[in-house]
Tab-separated table of C-alpha atoms and ligand atoms in Angstrom:
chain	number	residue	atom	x	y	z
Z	1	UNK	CA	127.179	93.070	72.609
Z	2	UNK	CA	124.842	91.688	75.667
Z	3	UNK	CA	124.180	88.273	75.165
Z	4	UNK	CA	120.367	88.026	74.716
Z	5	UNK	CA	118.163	85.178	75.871
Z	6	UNK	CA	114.416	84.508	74.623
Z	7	UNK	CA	111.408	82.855	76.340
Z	8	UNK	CA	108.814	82.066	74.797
Z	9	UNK	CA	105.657	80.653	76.041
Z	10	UNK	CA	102.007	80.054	75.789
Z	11	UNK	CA	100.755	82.950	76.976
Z	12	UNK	CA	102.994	86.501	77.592
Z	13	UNK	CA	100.674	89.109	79.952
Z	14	UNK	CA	103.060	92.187	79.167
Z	15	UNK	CA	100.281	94.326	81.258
Z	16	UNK	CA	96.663	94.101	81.924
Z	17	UNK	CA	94.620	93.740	79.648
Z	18	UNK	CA	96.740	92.751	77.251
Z	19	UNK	CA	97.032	89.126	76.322
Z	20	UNK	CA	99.875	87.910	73.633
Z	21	UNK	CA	98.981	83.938	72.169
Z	22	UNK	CA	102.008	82.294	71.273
Z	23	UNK	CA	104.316	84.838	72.694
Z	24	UNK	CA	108.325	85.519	73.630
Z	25	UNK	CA	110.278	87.798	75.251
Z	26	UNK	CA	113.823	88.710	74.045
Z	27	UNK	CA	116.099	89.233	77.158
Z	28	UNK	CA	119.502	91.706	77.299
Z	29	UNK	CA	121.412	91.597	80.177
Z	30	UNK	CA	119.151	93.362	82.724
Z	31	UNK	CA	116.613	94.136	80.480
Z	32	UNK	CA	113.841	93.731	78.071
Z	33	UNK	CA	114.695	94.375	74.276
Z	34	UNK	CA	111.430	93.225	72.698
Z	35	UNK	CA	108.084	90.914	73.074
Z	36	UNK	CA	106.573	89.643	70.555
Z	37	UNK	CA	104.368	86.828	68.795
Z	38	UNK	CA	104.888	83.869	66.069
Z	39	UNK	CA	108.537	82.524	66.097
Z	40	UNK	CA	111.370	84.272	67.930
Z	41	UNK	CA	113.298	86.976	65.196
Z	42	UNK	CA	116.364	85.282	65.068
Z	43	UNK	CA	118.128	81.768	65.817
Z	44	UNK	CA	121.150	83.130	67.068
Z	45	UNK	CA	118.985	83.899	70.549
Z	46	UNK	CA	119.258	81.291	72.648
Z	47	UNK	CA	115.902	80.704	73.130
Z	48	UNK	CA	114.007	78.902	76.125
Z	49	UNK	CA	110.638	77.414	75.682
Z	50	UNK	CA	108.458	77.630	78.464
Z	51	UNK	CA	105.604	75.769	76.935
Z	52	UNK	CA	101.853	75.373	78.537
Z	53	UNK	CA	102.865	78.619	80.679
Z	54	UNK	CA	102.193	82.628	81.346
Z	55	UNK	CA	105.001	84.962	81.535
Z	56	UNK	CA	103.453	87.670	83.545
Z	57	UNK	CA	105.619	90.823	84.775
Z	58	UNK	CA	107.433	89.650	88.485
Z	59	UNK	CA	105.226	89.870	91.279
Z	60	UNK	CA	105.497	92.468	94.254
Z	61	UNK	CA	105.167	92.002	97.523
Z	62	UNK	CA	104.412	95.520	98.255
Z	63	UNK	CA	104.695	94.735	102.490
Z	64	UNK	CA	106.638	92.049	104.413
Z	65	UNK	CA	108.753	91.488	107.196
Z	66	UNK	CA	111.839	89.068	106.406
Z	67	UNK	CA	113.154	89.380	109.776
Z	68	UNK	CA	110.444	87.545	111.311
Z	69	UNK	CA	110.780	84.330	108.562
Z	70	UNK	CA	111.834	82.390	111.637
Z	71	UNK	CA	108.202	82.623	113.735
Z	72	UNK	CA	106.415	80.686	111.178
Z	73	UNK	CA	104.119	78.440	113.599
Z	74	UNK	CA	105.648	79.745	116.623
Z	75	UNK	CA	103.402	81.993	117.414
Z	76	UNK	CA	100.256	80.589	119.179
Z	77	UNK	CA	96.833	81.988	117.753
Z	78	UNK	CA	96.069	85.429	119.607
Z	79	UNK	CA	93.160	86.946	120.848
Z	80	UNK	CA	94.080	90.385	120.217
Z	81	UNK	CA	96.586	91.996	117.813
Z	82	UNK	CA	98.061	93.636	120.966
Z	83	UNK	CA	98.726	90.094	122.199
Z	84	UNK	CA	99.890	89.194	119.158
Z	85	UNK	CA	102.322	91.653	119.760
Z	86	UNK	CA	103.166	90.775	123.174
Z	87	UNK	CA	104.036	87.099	121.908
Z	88	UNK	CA	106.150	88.847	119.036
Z	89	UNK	CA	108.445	91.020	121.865
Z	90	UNK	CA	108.226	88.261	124.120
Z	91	UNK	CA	110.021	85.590	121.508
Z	92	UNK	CA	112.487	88.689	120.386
Z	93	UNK	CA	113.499	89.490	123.857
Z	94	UNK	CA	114.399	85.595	124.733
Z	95	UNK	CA	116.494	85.492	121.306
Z	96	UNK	CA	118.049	89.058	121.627
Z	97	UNK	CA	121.005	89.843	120.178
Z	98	UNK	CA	120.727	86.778	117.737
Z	99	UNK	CA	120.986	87.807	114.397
Z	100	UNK	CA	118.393	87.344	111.964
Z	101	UNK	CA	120.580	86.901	108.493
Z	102	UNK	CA	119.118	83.075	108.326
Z	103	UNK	CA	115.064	84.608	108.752
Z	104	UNK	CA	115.901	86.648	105.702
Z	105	UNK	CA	117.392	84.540	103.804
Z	106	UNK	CA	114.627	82.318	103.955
Z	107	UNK	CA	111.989	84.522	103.251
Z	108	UNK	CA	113.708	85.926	99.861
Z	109	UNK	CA	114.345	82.102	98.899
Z	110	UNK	CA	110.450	81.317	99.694
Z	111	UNK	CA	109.927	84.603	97.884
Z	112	UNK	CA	111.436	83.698	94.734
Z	113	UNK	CA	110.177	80.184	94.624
Z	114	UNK	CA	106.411	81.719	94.822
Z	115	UNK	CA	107.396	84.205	91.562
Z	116	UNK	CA	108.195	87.745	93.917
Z	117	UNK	CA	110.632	89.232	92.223
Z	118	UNK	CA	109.988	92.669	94.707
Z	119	UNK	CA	109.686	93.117	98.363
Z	120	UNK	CA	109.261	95.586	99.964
Z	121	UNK	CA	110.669	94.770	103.603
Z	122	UNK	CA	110.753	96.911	107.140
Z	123	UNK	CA	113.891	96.167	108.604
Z	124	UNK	CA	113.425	96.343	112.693
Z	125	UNK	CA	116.546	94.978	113.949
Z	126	UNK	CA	118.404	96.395	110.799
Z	127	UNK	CA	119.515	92.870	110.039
Z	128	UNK	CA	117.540	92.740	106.702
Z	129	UNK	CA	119.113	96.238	105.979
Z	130	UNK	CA	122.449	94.223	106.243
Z	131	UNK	CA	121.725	91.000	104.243
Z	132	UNK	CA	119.367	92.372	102.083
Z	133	UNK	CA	122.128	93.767	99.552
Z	134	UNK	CA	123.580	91.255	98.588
Z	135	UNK	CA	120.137	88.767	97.338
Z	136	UNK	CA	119.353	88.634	94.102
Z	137	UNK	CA	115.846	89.587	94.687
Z	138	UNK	CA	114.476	93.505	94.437
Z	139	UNK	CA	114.022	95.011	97.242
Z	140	UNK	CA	112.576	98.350	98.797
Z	141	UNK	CA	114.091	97.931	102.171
Z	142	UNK	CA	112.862	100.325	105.276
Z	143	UNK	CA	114.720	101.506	108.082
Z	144	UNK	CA	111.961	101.290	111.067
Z	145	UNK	CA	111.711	103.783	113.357
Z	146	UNK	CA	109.991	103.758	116.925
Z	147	UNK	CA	109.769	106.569	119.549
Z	148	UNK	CA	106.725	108.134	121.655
Z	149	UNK	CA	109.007	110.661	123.714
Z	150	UNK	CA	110.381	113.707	122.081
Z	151	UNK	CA	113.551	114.211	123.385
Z	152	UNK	CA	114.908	110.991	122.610
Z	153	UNK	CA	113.900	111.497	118.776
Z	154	UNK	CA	117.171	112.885	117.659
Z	155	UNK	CA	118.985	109.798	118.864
Z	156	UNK	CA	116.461	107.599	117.040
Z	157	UNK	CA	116.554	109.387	113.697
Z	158	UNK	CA	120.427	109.657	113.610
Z	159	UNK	CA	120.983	105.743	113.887
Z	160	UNK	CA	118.316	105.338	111.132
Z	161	UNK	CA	120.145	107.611	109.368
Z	162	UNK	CA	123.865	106.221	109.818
Z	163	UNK	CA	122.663	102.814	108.687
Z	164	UNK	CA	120.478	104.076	105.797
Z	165	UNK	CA	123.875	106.116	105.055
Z	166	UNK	CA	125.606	102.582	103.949
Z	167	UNK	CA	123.136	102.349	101.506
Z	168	UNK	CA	123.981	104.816	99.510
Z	169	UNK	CA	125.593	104.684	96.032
Z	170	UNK	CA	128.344	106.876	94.479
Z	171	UNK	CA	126.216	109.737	93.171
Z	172	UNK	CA	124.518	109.870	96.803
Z	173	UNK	CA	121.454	108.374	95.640
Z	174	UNK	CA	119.634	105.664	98.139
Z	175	UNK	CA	118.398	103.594	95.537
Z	176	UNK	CA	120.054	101.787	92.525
Z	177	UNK	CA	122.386	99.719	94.828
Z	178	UNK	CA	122.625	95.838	94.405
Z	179	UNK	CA	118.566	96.348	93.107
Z	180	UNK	CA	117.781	98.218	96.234
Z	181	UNK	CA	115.969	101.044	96.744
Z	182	UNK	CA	115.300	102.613	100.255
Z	183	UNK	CA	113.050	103.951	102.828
Z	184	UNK	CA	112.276	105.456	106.088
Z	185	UNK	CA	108.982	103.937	108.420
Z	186	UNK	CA	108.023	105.274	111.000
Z	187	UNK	CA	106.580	102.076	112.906
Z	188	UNK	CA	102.759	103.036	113.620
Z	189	UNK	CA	100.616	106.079	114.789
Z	190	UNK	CA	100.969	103.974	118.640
Z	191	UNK	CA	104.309	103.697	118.295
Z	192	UNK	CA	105.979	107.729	116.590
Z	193	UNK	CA	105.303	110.924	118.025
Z	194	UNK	CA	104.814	113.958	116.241
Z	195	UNK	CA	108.086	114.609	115.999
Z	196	UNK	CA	109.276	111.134	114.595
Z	197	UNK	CA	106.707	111.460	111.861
Z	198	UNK	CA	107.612	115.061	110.561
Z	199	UNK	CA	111.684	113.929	111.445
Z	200	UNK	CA	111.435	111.240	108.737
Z	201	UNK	CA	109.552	113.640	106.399
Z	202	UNK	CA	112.019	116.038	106.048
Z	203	UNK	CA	115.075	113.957	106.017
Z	204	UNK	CA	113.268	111.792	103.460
Z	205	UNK	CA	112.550	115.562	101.048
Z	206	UNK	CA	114.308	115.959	98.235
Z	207	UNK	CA	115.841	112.113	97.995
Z	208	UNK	CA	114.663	109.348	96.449
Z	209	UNK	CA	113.786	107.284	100.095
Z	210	UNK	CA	110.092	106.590	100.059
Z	211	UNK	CA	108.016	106.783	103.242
Z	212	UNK	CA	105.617	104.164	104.980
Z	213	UNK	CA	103.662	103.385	107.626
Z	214	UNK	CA	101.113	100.856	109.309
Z	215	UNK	CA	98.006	103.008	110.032
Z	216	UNK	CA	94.893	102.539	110.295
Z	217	UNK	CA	95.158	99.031	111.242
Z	218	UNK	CA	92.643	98.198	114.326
Z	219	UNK	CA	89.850	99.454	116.346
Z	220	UNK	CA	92.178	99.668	119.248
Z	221	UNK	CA	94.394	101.898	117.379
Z	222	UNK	CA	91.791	104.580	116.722
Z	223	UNK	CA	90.439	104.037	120.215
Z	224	UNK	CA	93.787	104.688	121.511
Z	225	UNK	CA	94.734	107.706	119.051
Z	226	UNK	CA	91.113	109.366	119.872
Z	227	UNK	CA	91.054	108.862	123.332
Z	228	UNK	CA	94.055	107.326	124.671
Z	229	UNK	CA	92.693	104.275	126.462
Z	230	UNK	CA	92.240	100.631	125.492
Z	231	UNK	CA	94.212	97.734	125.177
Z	232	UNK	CA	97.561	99.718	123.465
Z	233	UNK	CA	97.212	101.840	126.641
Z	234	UNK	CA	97.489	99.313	128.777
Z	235	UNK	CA	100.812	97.721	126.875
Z	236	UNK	CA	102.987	100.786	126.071
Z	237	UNK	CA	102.298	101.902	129.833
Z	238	UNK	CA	103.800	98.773	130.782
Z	239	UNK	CA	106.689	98.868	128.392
Z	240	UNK	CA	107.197	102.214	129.871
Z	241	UNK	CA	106.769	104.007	126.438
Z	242	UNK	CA	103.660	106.843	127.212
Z	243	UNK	CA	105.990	108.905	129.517
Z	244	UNK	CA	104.717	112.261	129.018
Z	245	UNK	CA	102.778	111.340	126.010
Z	246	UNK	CA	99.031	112.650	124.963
Z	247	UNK	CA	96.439	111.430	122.550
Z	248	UNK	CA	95.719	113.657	119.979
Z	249	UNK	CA	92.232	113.293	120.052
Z	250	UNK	CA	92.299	112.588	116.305
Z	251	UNK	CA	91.405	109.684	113.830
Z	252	UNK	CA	94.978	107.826	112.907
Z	253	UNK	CA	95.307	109.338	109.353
Z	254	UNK	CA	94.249	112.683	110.435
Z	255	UNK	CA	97.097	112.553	113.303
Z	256	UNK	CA	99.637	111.653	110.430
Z	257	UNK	CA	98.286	114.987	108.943
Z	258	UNK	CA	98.233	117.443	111.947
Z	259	UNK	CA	102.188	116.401	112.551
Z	260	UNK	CA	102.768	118.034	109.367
Z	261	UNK	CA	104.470	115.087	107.815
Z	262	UNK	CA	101.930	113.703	104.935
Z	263	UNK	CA	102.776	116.189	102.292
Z	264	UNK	CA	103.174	113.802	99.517
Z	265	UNK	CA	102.358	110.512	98.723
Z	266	UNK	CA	103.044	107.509	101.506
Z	267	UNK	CA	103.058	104.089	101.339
Z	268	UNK	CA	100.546	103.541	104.064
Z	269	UNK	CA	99.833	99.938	105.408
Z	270	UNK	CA	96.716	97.868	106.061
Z	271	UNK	CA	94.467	101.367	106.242
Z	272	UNK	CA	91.976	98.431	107.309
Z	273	UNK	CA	89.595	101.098	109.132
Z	274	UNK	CA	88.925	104.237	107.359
Z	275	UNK	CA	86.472	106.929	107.950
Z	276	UNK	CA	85.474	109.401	105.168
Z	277	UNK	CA	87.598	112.363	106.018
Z	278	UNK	CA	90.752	109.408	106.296
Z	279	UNK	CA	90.011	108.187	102.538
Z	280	UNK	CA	90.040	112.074	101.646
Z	281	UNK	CA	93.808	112.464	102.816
Z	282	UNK	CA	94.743	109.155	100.949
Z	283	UNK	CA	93.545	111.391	98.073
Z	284	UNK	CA	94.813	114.535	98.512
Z	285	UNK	CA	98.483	113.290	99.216
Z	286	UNK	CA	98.101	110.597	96.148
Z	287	UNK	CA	99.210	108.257	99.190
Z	288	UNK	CA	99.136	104.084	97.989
Z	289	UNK	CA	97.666	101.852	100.292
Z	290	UNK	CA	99.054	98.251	100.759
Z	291	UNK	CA	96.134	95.847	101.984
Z	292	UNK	CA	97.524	92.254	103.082
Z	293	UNK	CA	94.583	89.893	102.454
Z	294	UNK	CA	95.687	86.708	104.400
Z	295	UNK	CA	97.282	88.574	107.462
Z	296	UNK	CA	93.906	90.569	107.200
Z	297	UNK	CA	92.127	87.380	107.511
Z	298	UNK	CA	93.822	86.008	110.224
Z	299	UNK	CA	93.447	88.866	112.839
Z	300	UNK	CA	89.704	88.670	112.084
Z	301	UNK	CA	89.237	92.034	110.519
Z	302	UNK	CA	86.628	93.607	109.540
Z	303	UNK	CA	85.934	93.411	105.165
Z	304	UNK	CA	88.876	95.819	104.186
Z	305	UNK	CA	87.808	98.929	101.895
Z	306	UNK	CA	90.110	98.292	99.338
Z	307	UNK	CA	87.216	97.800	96.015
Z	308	UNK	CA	86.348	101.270	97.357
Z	309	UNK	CA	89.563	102.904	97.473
Z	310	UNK	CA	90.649	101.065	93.868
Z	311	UNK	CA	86.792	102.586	92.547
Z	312	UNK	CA	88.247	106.124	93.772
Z	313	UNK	CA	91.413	105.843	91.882
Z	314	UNK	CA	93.560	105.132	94.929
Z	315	UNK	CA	96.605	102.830	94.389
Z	316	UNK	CA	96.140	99.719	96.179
Z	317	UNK	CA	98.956	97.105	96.265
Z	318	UNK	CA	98.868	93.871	97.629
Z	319	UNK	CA	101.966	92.387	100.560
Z	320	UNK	CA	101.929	88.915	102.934
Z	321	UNK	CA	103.115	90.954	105.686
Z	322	UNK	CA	105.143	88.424	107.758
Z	323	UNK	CA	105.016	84.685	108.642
Z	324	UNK	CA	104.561	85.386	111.833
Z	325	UNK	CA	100.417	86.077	111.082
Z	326	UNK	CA	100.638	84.199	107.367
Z	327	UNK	CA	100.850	80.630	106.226
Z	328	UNK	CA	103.159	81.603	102.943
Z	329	UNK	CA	105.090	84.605	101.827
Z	330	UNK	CA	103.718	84.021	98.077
Z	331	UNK	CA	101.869	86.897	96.617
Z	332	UNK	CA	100.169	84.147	94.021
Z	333	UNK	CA	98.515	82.736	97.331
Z	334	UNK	CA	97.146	86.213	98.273
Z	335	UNK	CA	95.637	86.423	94.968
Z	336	UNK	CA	94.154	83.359	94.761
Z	337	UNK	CA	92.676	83.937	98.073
Z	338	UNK	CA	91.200	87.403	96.472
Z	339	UNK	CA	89.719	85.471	93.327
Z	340	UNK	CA	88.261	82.669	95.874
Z	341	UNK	CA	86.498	85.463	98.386
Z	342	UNK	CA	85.246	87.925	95.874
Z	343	UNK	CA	83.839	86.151	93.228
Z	344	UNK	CA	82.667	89.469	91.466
Z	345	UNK	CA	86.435	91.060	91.699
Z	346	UNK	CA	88.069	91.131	87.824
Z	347	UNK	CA	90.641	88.919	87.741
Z	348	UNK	CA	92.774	91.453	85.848
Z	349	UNK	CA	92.655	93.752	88.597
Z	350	UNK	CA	93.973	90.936	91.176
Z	351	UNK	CA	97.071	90.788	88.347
Z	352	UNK	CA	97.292	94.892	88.585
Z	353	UNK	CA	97.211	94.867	92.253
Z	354	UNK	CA	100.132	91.888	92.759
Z	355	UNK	CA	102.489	93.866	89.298
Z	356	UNK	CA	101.979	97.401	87.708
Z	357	UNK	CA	100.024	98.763	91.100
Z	358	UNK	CA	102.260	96.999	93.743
Z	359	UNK	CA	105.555	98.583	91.089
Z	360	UNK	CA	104.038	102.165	91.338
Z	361	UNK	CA	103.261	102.125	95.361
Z	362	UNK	CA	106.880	101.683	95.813
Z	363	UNK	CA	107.944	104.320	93.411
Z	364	UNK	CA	109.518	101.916	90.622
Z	365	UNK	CA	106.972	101.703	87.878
Z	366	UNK	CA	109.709	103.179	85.216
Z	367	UNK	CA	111.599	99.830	85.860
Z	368	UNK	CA	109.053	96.855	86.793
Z	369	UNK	CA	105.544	95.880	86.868
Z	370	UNK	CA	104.781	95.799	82.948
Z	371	UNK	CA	107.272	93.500	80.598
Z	372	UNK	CA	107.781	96.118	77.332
Z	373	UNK	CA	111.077	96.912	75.903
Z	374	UNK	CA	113.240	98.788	78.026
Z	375	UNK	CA	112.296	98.254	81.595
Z	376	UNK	CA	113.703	95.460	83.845
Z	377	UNK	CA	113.248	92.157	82.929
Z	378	UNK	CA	111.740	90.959	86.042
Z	379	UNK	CA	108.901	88.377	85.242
Z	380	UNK	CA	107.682	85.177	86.352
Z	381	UNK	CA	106.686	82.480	84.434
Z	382	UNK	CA	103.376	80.263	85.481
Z	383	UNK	CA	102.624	76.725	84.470
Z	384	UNK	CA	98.714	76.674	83.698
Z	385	UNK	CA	96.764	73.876	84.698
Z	386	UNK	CA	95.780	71.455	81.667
Z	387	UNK	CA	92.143	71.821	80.327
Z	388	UNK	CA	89.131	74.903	80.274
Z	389	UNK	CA	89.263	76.018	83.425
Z	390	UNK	CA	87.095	79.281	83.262
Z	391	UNK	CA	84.735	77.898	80.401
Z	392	UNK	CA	82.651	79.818	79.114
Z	393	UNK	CA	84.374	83.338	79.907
Z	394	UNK	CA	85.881	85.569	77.025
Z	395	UNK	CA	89.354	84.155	76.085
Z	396	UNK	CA	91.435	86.232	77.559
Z	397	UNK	CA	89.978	86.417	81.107
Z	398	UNK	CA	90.298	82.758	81.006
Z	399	UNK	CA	93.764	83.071	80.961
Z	400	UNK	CA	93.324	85.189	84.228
Z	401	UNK	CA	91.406	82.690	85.478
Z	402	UNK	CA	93.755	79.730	84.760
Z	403	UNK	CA	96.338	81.560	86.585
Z	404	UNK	CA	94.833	82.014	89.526
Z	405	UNK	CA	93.741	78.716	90.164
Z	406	UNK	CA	95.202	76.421	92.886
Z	407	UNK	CA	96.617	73.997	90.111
Z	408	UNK	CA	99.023	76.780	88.185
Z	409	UNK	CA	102.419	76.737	89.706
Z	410	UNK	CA	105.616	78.910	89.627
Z	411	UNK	CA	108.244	77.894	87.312
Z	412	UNK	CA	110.621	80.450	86.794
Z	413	UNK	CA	111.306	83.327	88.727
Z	414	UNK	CA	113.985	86.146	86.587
Z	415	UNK	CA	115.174	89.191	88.781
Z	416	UNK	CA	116.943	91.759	86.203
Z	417	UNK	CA	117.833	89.376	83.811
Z	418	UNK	CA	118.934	86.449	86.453
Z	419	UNK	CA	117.058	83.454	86.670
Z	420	UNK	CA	116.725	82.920	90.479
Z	421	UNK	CA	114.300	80.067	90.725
Z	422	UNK	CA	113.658	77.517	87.678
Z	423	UNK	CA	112.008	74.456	88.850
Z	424	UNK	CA	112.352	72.605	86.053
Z	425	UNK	CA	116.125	73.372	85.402
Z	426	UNK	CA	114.950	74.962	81.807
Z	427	UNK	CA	117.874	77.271	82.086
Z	428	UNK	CA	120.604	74.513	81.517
Z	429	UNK	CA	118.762	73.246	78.347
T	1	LIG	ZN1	103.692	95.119	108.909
């Protein structure tokens, strides 16, 4: 028999809206057996008490970029998001060749320690696609793909494909391996052709590799899609990457449509400026959107539509995106910035966005996001702050509310079972 393991704590948040006083979780190997209330069943389970905390299902990071762990504060403030980018190349090209294991590393580590039990990553270089495997986080790790020209298309698609290849387990099946799942990006609207976009599409029918993309992100992007001028002009010509190349004429989302490539549902990226008929594809194609509220912040955006999309039943998940345009990778930081700067925003629907939403954009809501018997017993467990925080407010919210504020910290971090981060050493005892 598996040997089981309990925690009980304060508080357990199985899923939202659902609040257990006084509650444990019993633990078997990789999974949950049961949750409960009162006193755990039986003493034979070893049993871990958390105390004064919240075991909430493990958070997601539904968008990051590992790889780039290594720019924190090396990047000097930008004045575009095309410079931004041309200080990104810039620092790659001097370091080329130099692997980024060490970036990746770090960012899982920094990951776990802020209660992410999920990432989803884009691997550039491939480097993440390499290390990846073997850390005991989840993962949804993307192969990134990047090609305006046509004819070289092929080429690109079949490395993506030989590395994604590795990946795969006995039964030919991209996902299941070391608690990876896969997935094909093709980079950005500015960056894949026509051809890229409905290349990835096909190869990705009928497997289990999921499909994202940054779209939607700035003003210059639709000014460059619609009329093929502007600042992304100006760098790609110089990179020598618009050889031959046309603008469709089209809004970003409606390009993605006319290449024939959106025919189901996408993880699509930042999506920060939408018009109407844009928020109708979303729709039609059942397509989640990841919005990144820090990184968001930080290139000065304009308010992001997300209440809007979530009030039209679109999926909307939260990521960090990288430390190269972020101060943390924690998605507890990104929701306590959402509870700070939208005061009227339900706490509970923060907790959806960083669990059961972020599990379901990335196509694993069978195994994580909710913590009841059966699925993966990925969870986090959060100290609350001492005292009535959120006074006043119907009990349960004020649990919300006690989580989210700057005083509650991460205590235990458990990927499939594993405990990965305990700050307290609570495992040992
Ligand atoms: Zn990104």
């Amino acid at each position: 028999m598996t040997d089981t393991l309990t925690l009980r704590a304060a508080y357990v948040l199985p899923h939202r809206d659902k609040v257990i006083d006084g509650g444990w979780i019993e633990i078997g190997g990789s999974r949950i057996v049961e949750v409960g209330s009162g006193p755990p069943k039986t003493d034979r389970r070893r049993v871990i008490d958390l105390g004064n905390a919240a075991v909430i299902p493990g958070l997601v990071n539904a968008h990051t970029h590992l790889e780039l762990s290594d720019l924190q504060g090396k990047i000097p403030p930008p004045k575009s998001f095309t410079q931004w980018l041309g200080h990104i190349l810039a620092f790659r090209r001097r370091e080329a060749g130099k692997p980024l294991n060490h970036a990746v590393e770090k960012g899982v580590s920094l990951s776990l320690e802020s209660g992410t039990t999920t990432v989803a990553d884009i691997s550039s270089t491939g480097d993440s696609l390499r290390v990846l495997p073997n850390l005991p986080t989840r993962k949804r790790v993307f192969r990134e793909v990047i090609c305006l020209e046509p004819e070289k298309v092929s080429g690109v698609m079949e490395g993506a494909i030989r590395e994604l290849s590795s990946l795969k387990n006995a039964a030919g099946a991209y996902c299941d391996v070391s608690l990876l799942s896969a997935g094909l990006s093709p980079h950005a609207p500015y960056t894949a052709c026509t051809k890229l976009y409905l290349g990835c599409a096909l190869f990705a029918q009928g497997s289990d590799l999921l499909l994202c993309t940054h779209v939607c992100e700035t003003l210059e992007e639709v000014e460059f899609l619609r009329e093929g001028t502007g600042s992304f002009a100006i760098m790609l010509k110089a990179l020598n990457m618009l050889e031959g190349w046309r603008p469709p004429g089209m809004y970003p989302l409606e390009y993605l449509k006319s290449t024939g490539a959106l025919k189901g549902p996408w993880l699509l990226v930042h999506c920060n400026y939408l018009s109407g008929k844009e928020i109708k594809i979303i729709e039609e194609t059942a397509s989640s959107v990841v919005y990144c509220p820090r990184s968001h912040r930080y290139f000065g955006h304009r308010e992001h539509p997300f209440q809007d999309l979530l009030k039209r039943g679109i999926n909307v998940a939260l990521g960090t995106d990288s430390l190269a345009s972020n101060q943390s990778l924690s998605i507890l930081d990104e929701m306590r910035f959402l509870h700070e700067n939208y005061p009227g925003l339900d706490p509970v629907e923060i907790f959806s966005m960083a669990t059961e939403r972020g599990a379901k954009a990335l196509r694993l809501e069978e195994k994580i996001g909710r913590l009841i018997p059966g699925m993966e017993a990925d969870l986090t467990a959060i100290e609350l702050p001492q005292g009535s925080v959120g006074a006043g407010l119907k009990p349960a919210r004020t649990i919300y509310e006690r989580l989210l504020s700057p005083e509650a910290r991460v205590i235990l971090t458990m990927v499939a079972g594993r405990v990965c981060y305990d700050r307290y050493g609570l495992k040992k005892v």
